[in-house]
XYZ file of C-alpha atoms in Angstrom:
173
model
C 0.006 -0.019 -0.001
C 1.472 3.469 -1.146
C 0.672 6.183 1.125
C -0.674 8.407 -1.862
C -1.605 5.891 -4.445
C -2.751 2.754 -2.469
C -2.564 -0.588 -3.882
C -0.118 -0.458 -6.518
C 0.284 -4.232 -7.162
C -1.325 -3.881 -10.523
C 1.339 -1.428 -11.712
C 4.341 -2.867 -13.552
C 7.353 -3.774 -11.384
C 9.438 -0.823 -12.596
C 6.731 1.682 -11.706
C 6.426 0.000 -8.194
C 10.104 0.021 -7.915
C 10.160 3.871 -8.639
C 7.543 4.432 -6.055
C 9.353 2.574 -3.513
C 12.680 4.313 -4.103
C 10.825 7.696 -3.894
C 9.502 6.757 -0.534
C 12.977 5.557 0.528
C 14.456 8.971 -0.429
C 11.479 11.063 1.053
C 11.519 9.300 4.519
C 15.485 8.962 4.462
C 15.300 5.018 4.938
C 18.650 3.703 5.795
C 20.057 0.183 6.225
C 19.310 -2.441 7.321
C 16.252 -1.623 4.931
C 17.524 -0.957 1.642
C 16.800 -1.540 -2.080
C 18.529 -4.334 -3.762
C 20.490 -3.400 -7.015
C 18.534 -3.693 -10.223
C 19.648 -3.828 -13.823
C 18.220 -4.620 -17.118
C 21.745 -5.407 -18.604
C 22.305 -9.074 -18.872
C 26.214 -8.487 -18.847
C 25.957 -6.465 -15.681
C 23.748 -9.116 -14.033
C 26.263 -11.936 -15.049
C 28.953 -9.747 -13.510
C 27.061 -9.357 -10.061
C 26.342 -13.121 -10.123
C 29.996 -14.103 -10.655
C 31.743 -11.370 -8.358
C 29.515 -10.840 -5.540
C 29.289 -14.320 -4.236
C 32.310 -13.667 -1.787
C 30.093 -11.045 -0.331
C 27.389 -13.305 0.562
C 25.163 -12.506 -2.345
C 23.469 -15.989 -3.028
C 22.407 -15.364 -6.634
C 20.104 -12.923 -8.638
C 16.298 -12.837 -9.266
C 15.088 -12.210 -12.675
C 11.638 -10.974 -13.557
C 10.106 -8.794 -16.472
C 10.125 -5.073 -15.550
C 6.466 -4.911 -17.005
C 5.203 -7.665 -14.807
C 2.498 -6.728 -12.236
C 2.757 -8.196 -8.686
C 1.188 -11.759 -8.396
C 0.948 -13.959 -5.279
C 3.243 -16.690 -5.196
C 6.787 -17.033 -6.886
C 6.518 -15.740 -10.418
C 10.070 -14.834 -11.046
C 13.219 -16.874 -11.786
C 15.841 -17.189 -8.931
C 19.270 -18.118 -10.175
C 21.634 -19.151 -7.224
C 25.142 -20.389 -6.513
C 24.472 -23.800 -5.304
C 26.632 -26.905 -4.968
C 24.590 -30.149 -4.693
C 24.683 -33.080 -2.554
C 22.870 -36.374 -2.748
C 20.118 -37.088 -0.306
C 18.198 -40.454 0.134
C 14.373 -40.343 -0.358
C 12.721 -41.955 2.697
C 9.152 -40.868 1.933
C 6.791 -38.517 0.328
C 3.505 -36.533 1.072
C 0.522 -36.746 -1.177
C -0.408 -39.684 -3.287
C 2.285 -41.908 -4.708
C 0.877 -41.221 -8.210
C 1.731 -37.481 -7.702
C 4.031 -36.948 -4.715
C 3.533 -33.297 -3.266
C 6.940 -33.246 -1.320
C 9.602 -35.684 -0.497
C 11.059 -36.702 3.029
C 14.929 -36.700 2.430
C 17.818 -38.030 4.622
C 20.316 -35.330 4.330
C 23.924 -36.208 4.525
C 24.329 -35.176 8.250
C 21.483 -37.677 8.884
C 18.677 -35.193 9.405
C 15.377 -36.004 7.742
C 13.735 -32.925 6.237
C 10.510 -32.244 4.042
C 11.211 -30.773 0.615
C 9.646 -27.781 -1.067
C 6.582 -28.891 -3.322
C 7.944 -30.709 -6.339
C 7.374 -29.388 -9.846
C 5.000 -31.715 -11.962
C 7.897 -33.257 -14.258
C 9.861 -34.073 -11.188
C 6.889 -35.386 -9.359
C 6.348 -37.587 -12.430
C 9.617 -39.161 -12.400
C 9.361 -39.891 -8.734
C 5.986 -41.365 -9.028
C 7.297 -44.048 -11.271
C 9.833 -44.975 -8.524
C 7.052 -44.914 -5.620
C 4.744 -47.267 -7.493
C 6.415 -50.332 -5.891
C 6.412 -49.091 -2.247
C 3.946 -50.263 0.210
C 2.484 -47.379 2.007
C 3.583 -47.045 5.658
C 2.762 -43.772 7.317
C 5.075 -42.072 9.796
C 5.565 -38.639 11.257
C 8.062 -36.149 10.549
C 9.712 -34.449 13.424
C 7.853 -31.168 12.181
C 4.530 -32.872 12.855
C 3.578 -33.589 9.176
C 2.904 -37.163 8.183
C 4.515 -38.888 5.264
C 4.368 -42.074 3.681
C 7.600 -44.191 3.942
C 9.150 -45.286 0.670
C 11.463 -48.208 -0.209
C 15.195 -47.476 -0.129
C 17.106 -46.714 -3.240
C 15.768 -43.533 -4.476
C 18.278 -40.600 -4.384
C 17.880 -37.029 -5.414
C 20.083 -33.970 -5.517
C 19.692 -31.090 -3.134
C 21.511 -27.957 -2.723
C 24.396 -28.297 -0.267
C 23.698 -26.815 3.173
C 20.769 -24.932 3.536
C 19.431 -21.461 2.581
C 18.726 -18.748 5.018
C 15.284 -20.060 5.348
C 16.292 -23.768 5.934
C 14.460 -24.802 2.788
C 15.299 -28.138 1.069
C 14.691 -28.040 -2.786
C 14.952 -31.145 -4.989
C 17.014 -30.123 -8.020
C 17.037 -33.442 -9.795
C 16.348 -37.243 -9.493
C 19.798 -39.145 -9.347
C 18.579 -42.629 -9.611
C 16.584 -44.253 -12.242
């Protein structure tokens, strides 16, 4: 909500950003609140991606400057990430379309992943067809169905600042 223009979510990103920067200037907003750098030059974005990693910048976000605000994630995040293998120990949702996976991370912790995209869910479903459903409860309280051993996925090494586990691809076939 903008103090003068109200709900500005229907305006393009570049217009919303301009309004935000104007407010930062008008109210002399200082760090830790600050606008992130923005460019529409692919070469500059690639330079930032390559050179700012040592300063803790985890990646870049790409979105059209003309896009309006939509709930959910509609932009593309490109992160620096090394991957590790994680054993799949279970899943949530139906075996024919698993929603998330329960994975054993290299340090032994079991975590539920973010929601699987449809193509990856279909690949995983082919492996789950042979598992006998046995329900168990994750330490976070969510119930998942155990799966037979042998299915391995790649996940980013470590965790993000939000401790989210994302499956990048299926390793076993």
